[in-house]
């Protein structure tokens, strides 16, 4: 019995000891997943831990100020900025944080890519006149949330998926050249080709090798690629005084814009040809559907672009140029950052005139009640030459010019409203709503250290209106501009602006 008891106690002690030793042994730690560099797609990509997807983050901080403009990236060619009085800004300031997220995954079908970029922006505002009588000179601060105290705006630019040659989502139009409306400049308001602002689309791109690609796209026409469809029968004195030749009468979407593009991208530079078809779909002639409507009318745009790299004047020197022709698709010439109604004021030496004014309006088409649409024709060119003085300094000379031409029927509609409503002194014979708009500029950039750039961009814009010289119009009181009811001389106008910028990329 004693032997049995001793064996049991000994076994228990051995088990207890073994348990204590096991408790003292270290537990195997869970493997740590370190972030690994992804070299498949260039510098800056890393594998998302636990996945085969590569990620790159980047962005910039920007601070800038535009002098003599209310629009920052455009000259004072409309609204209070172009009134040139006490309501106009001497400067407009902006601060921005920009961020992009780029993911890429290798698959048996090729790379799957997603891309997003956007910006948080705060812009200083402006004031507009609110007075409606001699005793009411009050002004109203801009109501935009992007320029209120403690406010700001979120811009979503690109947001797309790419897979097996297809692009789905918001991306730059396939019509535009790679430099879009920036052949060498920071200034946004350059006419003469397709613009930068991304647009919703479904695109297929075929790669033929040797730098040759072709793209076919259906893209959203709303906002970015529609200007105005004016019912001139609804023109008012207030609208005409602001450059609007009728009531805007755009109907709902019926078809996306159809775009085709061919590009050759080589070491020497790039050549591109693009084409777009644009459906002009108007609403009703009157207040309800029983009043009828004009039929749809398709417009189109064509563009050629050329870039020449590393020209003999210096390493990295570049020439970019594009030319465009449109009929019923004016946004492919006047990008979406440009105004579509011009009302620019200046001085006058004409007896009896209060001031001078340049009036012009841009449309895709015009009509009057009971008639069909008359498509608007435009053509233009833009370009820049960039010279690198050394690794730290470069300068670009740039410019853009575009012409707007209304056909004989459209001119009859518009002048039938302008001449009597604004009491055009030269009458119908001196009425011509055609106009040219051009911009020339120079920009110099200093990059003292990598990814930090300071720039000064000086631009001059001119509105060349085609009304008879010496003509006057009688404009009504424009309380938003503090402009009195008076006779104004119709005259070409110019505007100068300077954009100063500091930007740190990361």
Short mmCIF file of C-alpha atoms in Angstrom, two decimals:
data_model
loop_
_atom_site.label_atom_id
_atom_site.label_comp_id
_atom_site.label_asym_id
_atom_site.label_seq_id
_atom_site.Cartn_x
_atom_site.Cartn_y
_atom_site.Cartn_z
CA UNK A 1 0.00 0.00 0.00
CA UNK A 2 2.83 2.34 0.94
CA UNK A 3 4.56 1.49 -2.35
CA UNK A 4 1.44 2.30 -4.34
CA UNK A 5 0.99 5.62 -2.54
CA UNK A 6 4.62 6.57 -3.20
CA UNK A 7 4.28 5.83 -6.90
CA UNK A 8 1.12 7.99 -7.19
CA UNK A 9 2.70 10.94 -5.37
CA UNK A 10 5.88 10.67 -7.44
CA UNK A 11 3.95 10.62 -10.69
CA UNK A 12 1.96 13.70 -9.62
CA UNK A 13 5.15 15.56 -8.75
CA UNK A 14 6.69 14.69 -12.13
CA UNK A 15 3.55 15.89 -13.95
CA UNK A 16 3.50 19.12 -11.96
CA UNK A 17 7.16 19.74 -12.77
CA UNK A 18 6.63 19.06 -16.43
CA UNK A 19 3.70 21.48 -16.44
CA UNK A 20 5.81 24.19 -14.86
CA UNK A 21 8.59 23.70 -17.41
CA UNK A 22 6.06 23.86 -20.30
CA UNK A 23 4.65 27.11 -18.97
CA UNK A 24 8.13 28.61 -18.93
CA UNK A 25 8.80 27.81 -22.63
CA UNK A 26 8.44 30.87 -25.01
CA UNK A 27 5.33 30.94 -27.23
CA UNK A 28 6.14 31.16 -30.99
CA UNK A 29 5.41 34.75 -32.12
CA UNK A 30 3.10 35.45 -35.08
CA UNK A 31 5.09 36.35 -38.20
CA UNK A 32 5.32 40.09 -38.84
CA UNK A 33 4.33 41.16 -42.36
CA UNK A 34 6.72 43.88 -43.38
CA UNK A 35 5.85 46.34 -46.15
CA UNK A 36 7.79 45.30 -49.23
CA UNK A 37 8.88 47.38 -52.19
CA UNK A 38 7.00 46.63 -55.42
CA UNK A 39 9.38 47.11 -58.34
CA UNK A 40 6.93 46.04 -61.06
CA UNK A 41 5.50 49.50 -61.73
CA UNK A 42 8.32 51.91 -60.95
CA UNK A 43 9.48 53.87 -57.94
CA UNK A 44 7.17 54.58 -55.03
CA UNK A 45 5.05 51.41 -55.13
CA UNK A 46 4.73 49.03 -52.15
CA UNK A 47 2.83 45.79 -51.66
CA UNK A 48 -0.21 46.12 -49.44
CA UNK A 49 0.67 43.65 -46.62
CA UNK A 50 -0.96 40.27 -47.12
CA UNK A 51 -1.87 40.95 -50.77
CA UNK A 52 -0.34 40.93 -54.24
CA UNK A 53 -1.61 44.47 -54.90
CA UNK A 54 0.88 47.32 -55.21
CA UNK A 55 0.04 50.78 -53.84
CA UNK A 56 1.43 54.23 -54.38
CA UNK A 57 0.39 57.39 -52.54
CA UNK A 58 1.37 60.92 -53.49
CA UNK A 59 0.20 64.49 -53.68
CA UNK A 60 1.14 68.09 -53.10
CA UNK A 61 0.51 71.17 -50.98
CA UNK A 62 -0.03 74.35 -52.94
CA UNK A 63 -0.41 78.02 -51.99
CA UNK A 64 -1.08 80.63 -54.64
CA UNK A 65 -2.49 84.06 -55.35
CA UNK A 66 -3.91 85.57 -58.54
CA UNK A 67 -3.62 89.33 -59.04
CA UNK A 68 -6.32 91.39 -60.79
CA UNK A 69 -8.78 88.52 -61.06
CA UNK A 70 -11.71 86.98 -59.20
CA UNK A 71 -11.22 83.61 -60.89
CA UNK A 72 -7.59 82.87 -59.92
CA UNK A 73 -6.75 80.67 -62.94
CA UNK A 74 -8.51 82.87 -65.51
CA UNK A 75 -8.35 86.52 -66.46
CA UNK A 76 -11.10 88.96 -65.48
CA UNK A 77 -13.35 88.37 -68.49
CA UNK A 78 -16.81 88.17 -66.87
CA UNK A 79 -18.73 89.13 -63.73
CA UNK A 80 -17.45 91.42 -60.97
CA UNK A 81 -13.84 90.68 -61.87
CA UNK A 82 -14.35 92.26 -65.30
CA UNK A 83 -16.36 95.21 -63.95
CA UNK A 84 -13.10 96.93 -62.90
CA UNK A 85 -14.65 98.83 -60.01
CA UNK A 86 -14.74 98.69 -56.19
CA UNK A 87 -16.41 95.27 -56.26
CA UNK A 88 -13.54 93.68 -58.21
CA UNK A 89 -10.78 91.78 -56.42
CA UNK A 90 -7.22 93.07 -56.59
CA UNK A 91 -6.18 89.56 -55.56
CA UNK A 92 -7.69 86.11 -54.99
CA UNK A 93 -5.86 83.51 -52.88
CA UNK A 94 -6.07 79.73 -52.72
CA UNK A 95 -4.60 76.90 -50.64
CA UNK A 96 -4.88 73.24 -51.62
CA UNK A 97 -3.98 69.75 -50.48
CA UNK A 98 -3.96 67.23 -53.33
CA UNK A 99 -3.84 63.44 -52.85
CA UNK A 100 -3.73 60.47 -55.23
CA UNK A 101 -4.08 56.74 -54.61
CA UNK A 102 -2.81 54.37 -57.32
CA UNK A 103 -3.23 50.58 -56.99
CA UNK A 104 -2.05 47.92 -59.46
CA UNK A 105 -2.36 44.13 -59.48
CA UNK A 106 -0.84 41.70 -61.97
CA UNK A 107 -3.37 39.12 -63.22
CA UNK A 108 -3.62 36.52 -65.96
CA UNK A 109 -5.54 39.13 -68.00
CA UNK A 110 -2.89 41.79 -67.48
CA UNK A 111 -2.70 44.59 -64.97
CA UNK A 112 -5.76 45.71 -63.00
CA UNK A 113 -5.41 49.34 -61.98
CA UNK A 114 -7.51 51.71 -59.90
CA UNK A 115 -6.72 55.39 -59.58
CA UNK A 116 -8.22 58.17 -57.49
CA UNK A 117 -7.16 61.74 -56.97
CA UNK A 118 -8.83 64.71 -55.41
CA UNK A 119 -8.15 67.94 -53.57
CA UNK A 120 -9.22 69.86 -50.51
CA UNK A 121 -9.26 73.53 -51.47
CA UNK A 122 -9.91 76.84 -49.77
CA UNK A 123 -10.27 79.94 -51.93
CA UNK A 124 -10.74 83.51 -50.83
CA UNK A 125 -14.04 84.91 -52.04
CA UNK A 126 -15.41 88.06 -53.57
CA UNK A 127 -18.31 90.44 -53.31
CA UNK A 128 -21.15 91.26 -55.65
CA UNK A 129 -23.46 94.24 -55.63
CA UNK A 130 -26.90 93.72 -54.17
CA UNK A 131 -28.19 97.25 -54.43
CA UNK A 132 -31.41 97.89 -56.37
CA UNK A 133 -31.96 101.56 -55.61
CA UNK A 134 -29.96 104.73 -55.08
CA UNK A 135 -30.22 104.25 -51.30
CA UNK A 136 -29.24 100.57 -51.26
CA UNK A 137 -25.57 99.99 -51.98
CA UNK A 138 -25.22 96.77 -50.01
CA UNK A 139 -22.94 93.98 -51.20
CA UNK A 140 -23.21 90.21 -50.80
CA UNK A 141 -20.33 87.86 -50.01
CA UNK A 142 -19.91 84.85 -52.26
CA UNK A 143 -21.99 81.94 -50.94
CA UNK A 144 -19.65 79.22 -52.23
CA UNK A 145 -18.48 76.85 -49.50
CA UNK A 146 -15.00 76.82 -51.02
CA UNK A 147 -14.40 80.38 -49.88
CA UNK A 148 -16.26 80.76 -46.60
CA UNK A 149 -14.47 81.19 -43.29
CA UNK A 150 -13.67 77.72 -41.90
CA UNK A 151 -15.08 76.28 -45.09
CA UNK A 152 -13.57 74.55 -48.06
CA UNK A 153 -14.32 72.34 -50.99
CA UNK A 154 -13.56 68.74 -51.91
CA UNK A 155 -12.88 68.09 -55.58
CA UNK A 156 -12.98 64.56 -56.97
CA UNK A 157 -10.92 64.51 -60.14
CA UNK A 158 -10.00 61.05 -61.44
CA UNK A 159 -11.71 57.91 -60.17
CA UNK A 160 -11.35 55.00 -62.59
CA UNK A 161 -10.67 51.28 -63.06
CA UNK A 162 -8.49 49.93 -65.89
CA UNK A 163 -8.64 46.30 -66.97
CA UNK A 164 -7.82 44.41 -70.20
CA UNK A 165 -7.55 47.64 -72.22
CA UNK A 166 -10.76 49.16 -70.80
CA UNK A 167 -11.12 52.27 -68.66
CA UNK A 168 -14.28 52.66 -66.55
CA UNK A 169 -14.96 55.84 -64.60
CA UNK A 170 -13.81 59.45 -64.41
CA UNK A 171 -10.62 60.18 -66.35
CA UNK A 172 -9.21 62.71 -68.81
CA UNK A 173 -11.02 62.75 -72.12
CA UNK A 174 -9.39 60.69 -74.84
CA UNK A 175 -9.94 63.69 -77.11
CA UNK A 176 -7.44 65.85 -75.20
CA UNK A 177 -3.69 65.79 -75.70
CA UNK A 178 -1.53 64.66 -72.75
CA UNK A 179 -0.79 68.32 -71.92
CA UNK A 180 -4.51 69.20 -72.22
CA UNK A 181 -4.86 72.99 -71.78
CA UNK A 182 -1.38 73.33 -70.24
CA UNK A 183 1.14 73.19 -73.11
CA UNK A 184 3.63 75.02 -70.87
CA UNK A 185 1.60 77.07 -68.39
CA UNK A 186 -0.19 77.02 -65.02
CA UNK A 187 -2.96 79.32 -66.32
CA UNK A 188 -6.25 77.46 -66.87
CA UNK A 189 -8.07 79.74 -69.28
CA UNK A 190 -6.29 78.87 -72.53
CA UNK A 191 -8.52 78.29 -75.59
CA UNK A 192 -7.54 76.22 -78.61
CA UNK A 193 -8.05 72.56 -77.70
CA UNK A 194 -9.50 69.93 -75.38
CA UNK A 195 -9.36 70.57 -71.65
CA UNK A 196 -8.04 68.81 -68.55
CA UNK A 197 -11.14 68.29 -66.40
CA UNK A 198 -11.79 64.51 -66.12
CA UNK A 199 -15.09 63.09 -67.39
CA UNK A 200 -17.06 59.86 -66.83
CA UNK A 201 -16.38 57.42 -69.63
CA UNK A 202 -16.08 53.87 -70.92
CA UNK A 203 -13.01 53.56 -73.13
CA UNK A 204 -11.18 50.78 -74.93
CA UNK A 205 -7.53 51.39 -75.83
CA UNK A 206 -5.72 49.17 -78.32
CA UNK A 207 -1.93 49.05 -78.06
CA UNK A 208 -0.26 48.23 -81.39
CA UNK A 209 3.28 48.43 -80.02
CA UNK A 210 6.07 50.85 -80.96
CA UNK A 211 4.25 53.58 -79.05
CA UNK A 212 1.14 53.46 -81.28
CA UNK A 213 -2.26 53.36 -79.54
CA UNK A 214 -5.88 53.96 -80.50
CA UNK A 215 -8.77 54.68 -78.13
CA UNK A 216 -12.52 54.55 -78.61
CA UNK A 217 -14.66 56.15 -75.94
CA UNK A 218 -18.21 56.96 -74.89
CA UNK A 219 -18.02 59.85 -72.44
CA UNK A 220 -20.46 61.97 -70.47
CA UNK A 221 -21.34 65.19 -72.28
CA UNK A 222 -22.86 66.99 -69.29
CA UNK A 223 -21.05 69.95 -67.68
CA UNK A 224 -17.58 69.54 -69.18
CA UNK A 225 -18.55 69.18 -72.83
CA UNK A 226 -21.71 71.28 -73.27
CA UNK A 227 -21.72 75.09 -73.41
CA UNK A 228 -25.13 76.66 -74.17
CA UNK A 229 -28.12 75.77 -76.31
CA UNK A 230 -29.86 79.13 -76.49
CA UNK A 231 -33.51 79.79 -77.26
CA UNK A 232 -33.02 83.34 -78.50
CA UNK A 233 -36.77 83.98 -78.25
CA UNK A 234 -36.25 84.08 -74.48
CA UNK A 235 -33.46 86.68 -74.57
CA UNK A 236 -33.71 89.45 -71.96
CA UNK A 237 -31.95 92.77 -71.55
CA UNK A 238 -30.26 91.53 -68.36
CA UNK A 239 -29.05 88.38 -70.08
CA UNK A 240 -27.81 90.16 -73.21
CA UNK A 241 -25.93 92.65 -71.02
CA UNK A 242 -23.99 89.69 -69.59
CA UNK A 243 -23.30 88.06 -72.98
CA UNK A 244 -26.11 85.48 -72.88
CA UNK A 245 -27.91 85.47 -76.24
CA UNK A 246 -31.01 83.67 -75.01
CA UNK A 247 -32.38 81.33 -72.38
CA UNK A 248 -30.33 78.20 -71.96
CA UNK A 249 -32.51 75.30 -73.05
CA UNK A 250 -30.54 72.07 -72.67
CA UNK A 251 -32.60 68.89 -72.45
CA UNK A 252 -31.76 65.64 -70.67
CA UNK A 253 -28.99 63.38 -71.94
CA UNK A 254 -29.77 61.15 -74.91
CA UNK A 255 -26.34 60.01 -76.04
CA UNK A 256 -22.81 60.22 -74.67
CA UNK A 257 -20.17 61.95 -76.72
CA UNK A 258 -18.39 59.45 -78.98
CA UNK A 259 -14.62 59.92 -79.14
CA UNK A 260 -11.87 58.31 -81.21
CA UNK A 261 -8.16 58.98 -80.80
CA UNK A 262 -4.94 57.80 -82.50
CA UNK A 263 -1.58 58.50 -80.84
CA UNK A 264 2.06 57.92 -81.79
CA UNK A 265 4.37 58.35 -78.79
CA UNK A 266 8.09 58.13 -79.57
CA UNK A 267 11.42 59.32 -78.15
CA UNK A 268 11.30 62.38 -80.43
CA UNK A 269 7.87 63.41 -79.17
CA UNK A 270 4.21 62.71 -79.83
CA UNK A 271 1.56 63.06 -82.53
CA UNK A 272 -2.16 62.72 -81.87
CA UNK A 273 -5.36 62.95 -83.91
CA UNK A 274 -8.75 62.98 -82.17
CA UNK A 275 -12.40 63.22 -83.14
CA UNK A 276 -15.59 63.68 -81.11
CA UNK A 277 -19.29 63.52 -81.99
CA UNK A 278 -21.64 65.52 -79.74
CA UNK A 279 -25.46 65.31 -79.63
CA UNK A 280 -27.24 68.66 -79.11
CA UNK A 281 -30.53 67.87 -77.39
CA UNK A 282 -32.73 70.85 -76.52
CA UNK A 283 -35.70 71.12 -74.20
CA UNK A 284 -39.10 72.60 -75.10
CA UNK A 285 -39.90 75.88 -76.80
CA UNK A 286 -42.11 76.95 -73.91
CA UNK A 287 -43.09 76.13 -70.36
CA UNK A 288 -44.54 72.67 -71.04
CA UNK A 289 -44.21 69.77 -73.45
CA UNK A 290 -47.18 70.82 -75.58
CA UNK A 291 -45.15 73.77 -76.92
CA UNK A 292 -42.96 71.51 -79.04
CA UNK A 293 -39.20 71.37 -79.41
CA UNK A 294 -36.42 71.50 -82.01
CA UNK A 295 -35.00 68.22 -83.26
CA UNK A 296 -31.64 66.90 -82.08
CA UNK A 297 -28.62 67.91 -84.09
CA UNK A 298 -25.21 66.24 -83.95
CA UNK A 299 -22.10 68.34 -83.76
CA UNK A 300 -18.48 67.31 -84.02
CA UNK A 301 -14.90 68.31 -83.21
CA UNK A 302 -11.52 67.38 -84.65
CA UNK A 303 -8.08 68.03 -83.20
CA UNK A 304 -4.42 67.49 -84.11
CA UNK A 305 -1.65 67.67 -81.51
CA UNK A 306 2.15 67.61 -81.79
CA UNK A 307 4.89 67.52 -79.15
CA UNK A 308 8.59 67.78 -79.99
CA UNK A 309 11.01 66.88 -77.19
CA UNK A 310 14.66 67.72 -76.53
CA UNK A 311 14.97 70.30 -79.27
CA UNK A 312 18.46 71.74 -79.98
CA UNK A 313 17.99 74.81 -77.75
CA UNK A 314 18.62 72.74 -74.61
CA UNK A 315 18.18 69.45 -72.78
CA UNK A 316 14.55 68.87 -71.94
CA UNK A 317 13.29 71.80 -74.03
CA UNK A 318 9.85 71.09 -75.50
CA UNK A 319 7.36 72.45 -78.00
CA UNK A 320 3.69 71.48 -77.60
CA UNK A 321 1.01 72.62 -80.05
CA UNK A 322 -2.57 71.66 -80.93
CA UNK A 323 -5.22 72.88 -83.35
CA UNK A 324 -8.96 72.22 -83.25
CA UNK A 325 -12.10 72.76 -85.34
CA UNK A 326 -15.63 72.33 -83.99
CA UNK A 327 -19.19 72.57 -85.25
CA UNK A 328 -21.85 72.27 -82.56
CA UNK A 329 -19.29 71.06 -79.99
CA UNK A 330 -17.64 74.26 -78.73
CA UNK A 331 -16.30 72.89 -75.43
CA UNK A 332 -13.65 70.94 -77.35
CA UNK A 333 -12.13 74.34 -78.19
CA UNK A 334 -13.10 76.42 -75.13
CA UNK A 335 -12.29 74.13 -72.20
CA UNK A 336 -14.59 73.83 -69.20
CA UNK A 337 -12.58 76.31 -67.09
CA UNK A 338 -13.38 79.10 -69.56
CA UNK A 339 -16.48 81.26 -69.28
CA UNK A 340 -19.15 81.00 -71.98
CA UNK A 341 -20.41 84.58 -71.54
CA UNK A 342 -18.07 87.56 -71.73
CA UNK A 343 -18.85 91.05 -70.40
CA UNK A 344 -15.64 93.04 -69.98
CA UNK A 345 -15.63 96.75 -69.14
CA UNK A 346 -13.13 99.51 -69.85
CA UNK A 347 -12.77 103.20 -70.55
CA UNK A 348 -14.11 105.15 -73.51
CA UNK A 349 -13.46 108.36 -75.40
CA UNK A 350 -16.80 108.23 -77.18
CA UNK A 351 -19.05 111.20 -76.45
CA UNK A 352 -22.24 110.19 -74.67
CA UNK A 353 -20.97 106.77 -73.57
CA UNK A 354 -20.55 106.03 -69.86
CA UNK A 355 -17.88 103.34 -70.38
CA UNK A 356 -16.96 100.73 -72.99
CA UNK A 357 -17.95 97.07 -72.88
CA UNK A 358 -17.01 93.92 -74.75
CA UNK A 359 -19.93 91.50 -75.05
CA UNK A 360 -19.73 87.96 -76.45
CA UNK A 361 -21.47 84.64 -76.00
CA UNK A 362 -20.41 81.07 -76.74
CA UNK A 363 -22.89 78.32 -77.60
CA UNK A 364 -23.17 74.90 -79.17
CA UNK A 365 -26.33 75.97 -81.00
CA UNK A 366 -29.07 78.60 -81.09
CA UNK A 367 -32.71 78.59 -82.19
CA UNK A 368 -35.93 80.55 -81.88
CA UNK A 369 -39.32 79.18 -80.98
CA UNK A 370 -40.67 77.08 -83.83
CA UNK A 371 -37.29 76.65 -85.57
CA UNK A 372 -34.49 74.10 -85.69
CA UNK A 373 -31.06 74.39 -84.13
CA UNK A 374 -28.29 76.35 -85.84
CA UNK A 375 -24.89 74.92 -84.88
CA UNK A 376 -22.04 77.23 -83.83
CA UNK A 377 -18.63 76.89 -85.50
CA UNK A 378 -15.34 77.48 -83.69
CA UNK A 379 -11.67 76.92 -84.47
CA UNK A 380 -8.46 77.62 -82.61
CA UNK A 381 -4.88 76.80 -81.74
CA UNK A 382 -2.73 76.67 -78.59
CA UNK A 383 0.95 76.03 -77.96
CA UNK A 384 4.03 76.63 -75.84
CA UNK A 385 7.80 76.55 -75.98
CA UNK A 386 9.54 75.57 -72.74
CA UNK A 387 13.25 76.26 -72.23
CA UNK A 388 15.33 74.90 -69.36
CA UNK A 389 18.00 77.42 -68.36
CA UNK A 390 19.58 74.94 -65.95
CA UNK A 391 18.34 72.16 -63.60
CA UNK A 392 16.71 74.78 -61.35
CA UNK A 393 15.09 77.32 -63.71
CA UNK A 394 12.84 77.11 -66.76
CA UNK A 395 10.66 79.51 -68.73
CA UNK A 396 7.76 78.89 -71.09
CA UNK A 397 6.21 81.20 -73.68
CA UNK A 398 2.64 80.16 -74.43
CA UNK A 399 -0.55 81.26 -76.10
CA UNK A 400 -3.98 80.24 -77.31
CA UNK A 401 -6.49 81.71 -79.72
CA UNK A 402 -10.01 80.72 -80.76
CA UNK A 403 -12.65 82.11 -83.10
CA UNK A 404 -16.44 81.77 -82.76
CA UNK A 405 -18.59 82.08 -85.88
CA UNK A 406 -22.39 82.05 -86.15
CA UNK A 407 -24.01 81.28 -89.48
CA UNK A 408 -26.26 83.76 -91.28
CA UNK A 409 -29.48 82.34 -89.81
CA UNK A 410 -28.10 82.32 -86.26
CA UNK A 411 -26.86 85.90 -86.63
CA UNK A 412 -30.34 86.91 -87.72
CA UNK A 413 -31.84 85.35 -84.58
CA UNK A 414 -29.27 86.94 -82.23
CA UNK A 415 -29.21 90.37 -83.83
CA UNK A 416 -32.99 90.39 -83.90
CA UNK A 417 -32.79 90.30 -80.11
CA UNK A 418 -29.67 92.44 -79.50
CA UNK A 419 -30.41 95.38 -81.81
CA UNK A 420 -33.86 96.36 -80.45
CA UNK A 421 -33.48 95.17 -76.85
CA UNK A 422 -30.18 96.98 -76.21
CA UNK A 423 -30.88 99.80 -78.70
CA UNK A 424 -27.75 99.02 -80.74
CA UNK A 425 -26.85 102.39 -82.30
CA UNK A 426 -25.64 100.86 -85.58
CA UNK A 427 -28.81 98.77 -85.91
CA UNK A 428 -28.95 95.36 -87.56
CA UNK A 429 -26.31 96.35 -90.10
CA UNK A 430 -23.71 96.84 -87.36
CA UNK A 431 -24.63 93.72 -85.38
CA UNK A 432 -22.24 90.78 -85.46
CA UNK A 433 -22.09 88.31 -82.54
CA UNK A 434 -18.92 86.62 -83.88
CA UNK A 435 -15.81 87.08 -81.73
CA UNK A 436 -12.20 86.00 -81.24
CA UNK A 437 -10.62 85.30 -77.85
CA UNK A 438 -6.90 84.98 -77.31
CA UNK A 439 -4.37 84.62 -74.49
CA UNK A 440 -0.60 85.06 -74.47
CA UNK A 441 1.64 84.51 -71.48
CA UNK A 442 5.01 83.75 -69.98
CA UNK A 443 5.81 81.60 -66.95
CA UNK A 444 9.08 81.14 -65.07
CA UNK A 445 9.63 78.34 -62.55
CA UNK A 446 12.34 77.97 -59.90
CA UNK A 447 12.96 74.57 -58.29
CA UNK A 448 15.64 75.15 -55.62
CA UNK A 449 15.32 71.61 -54.24
CA UNK A 450 13.64 68.50 -55.61
CA UNK A 451 9.82 68.65 -55.62
CA UNK A 452 9.59 72.27 -54.40
CA UNK A 453 8.71 74.80 -57.11
CA UNK A 454 7.96 78.51 -57.11
CA UNK A 455 6.40 80.01 -60.25
CA UNK A 456 5.18 83.31 -61.68
CA UNK A 457 2.72 83.11 -64.59
CA UNK A 458 1.81 86.36 -66.38
CA UNK A 459 -1.10 86.16 -68.86
CA UNK A 460 -2.86 88.72 -71.03
CA UNK A 461 -6.25 87.98 -72.61
CA UNK A 462 -8.03 89.95 -75.31
CA UNK A 463 -11.65 89.80 -76.43
CA UNK A 464 -11.96 90.83 -80.08
CA UNK A 465 -15.67 91.50 -80.63
CA UNK A 466 -17.04 92.08 -84.11
CA UNK A 467 -19.78 94.69 -83.58
CA UNK A 468 -19.42 97.80 -85.75
CA UNK A 469 -16.80 100.26 -84.48
CA UNK A 470 -18.21 103.16 -82.52
CA UNK A 471 -21.49 101.34 -81.83
CA UNK A 472 -23.21 101.81 -78.50
CA UNK A 473 -25.72 99.74 -76.56
CA UNK A 474 -28.04 100.79 -73.77
CA UNK A 475 -27.51 98.42 -70.85
CA UNK A 476 -29.94 98.17 -67.94
CA UNK A 477 -28.92 98.59 -64.31
CA UNK A 478 -26.70 95.66 -63.33
CA UNK A 479 -26.84 95.69 -59.53
CA UNK A 480 -24.59 92.65 -59.25
CA UNK A 481 -21.81 94.63 -60.96
CA UNK A 482 -22.79 98.10 -59.68
CA UNK A 483 -23.04 99.22 -63.32
CA UNK A 484 -25.67 101.89 -64.01
CA UNK A 485 -28.24 101.93 -66.76
CA UNK A 486 -26.46 103.89 -69.48
CA UNK A 487 -25.10 103.89 -73.02
CA UNK A 488 -21.87 101.87 -73.40
CA UNK A 489 -19.49 101.80 -76.35
CA UNK A 490 -18.98 98.32 -77.83
CA UNK A 491 -15.23 97.86 -77.93
CA UNK A 492 -12.48 95.20 -77.75
CA UNK A 493 -11.26 94.56 -74.20
CA UNK A 494 -8.14 93.16 -72.56
CA UNK A 495 -7.22 91.84 -69.13
CA UNK A 496 -3.89 91.11 -67.44
CA UNK A 497 -3.36 88.71 -64.54
CA UNK A 498 -0.38 87.36 -62.60
CA UNK A 499 -0.51 83.95 -60.89
CA UNK A 500 2.08 83.35 -58.16
CA UNK A 501 2.42 79.79 -56.84
CA UNK A 502 4.42 77.75 -54.34
CA UNK A 503 4.05 73.96 -54.56
CA UNK A 504 5.63 71.05 -52.68
CA UNK A 505 5.09 67.61 -54.25
CA UNK A 506 5.51 64.40 -52.27
#
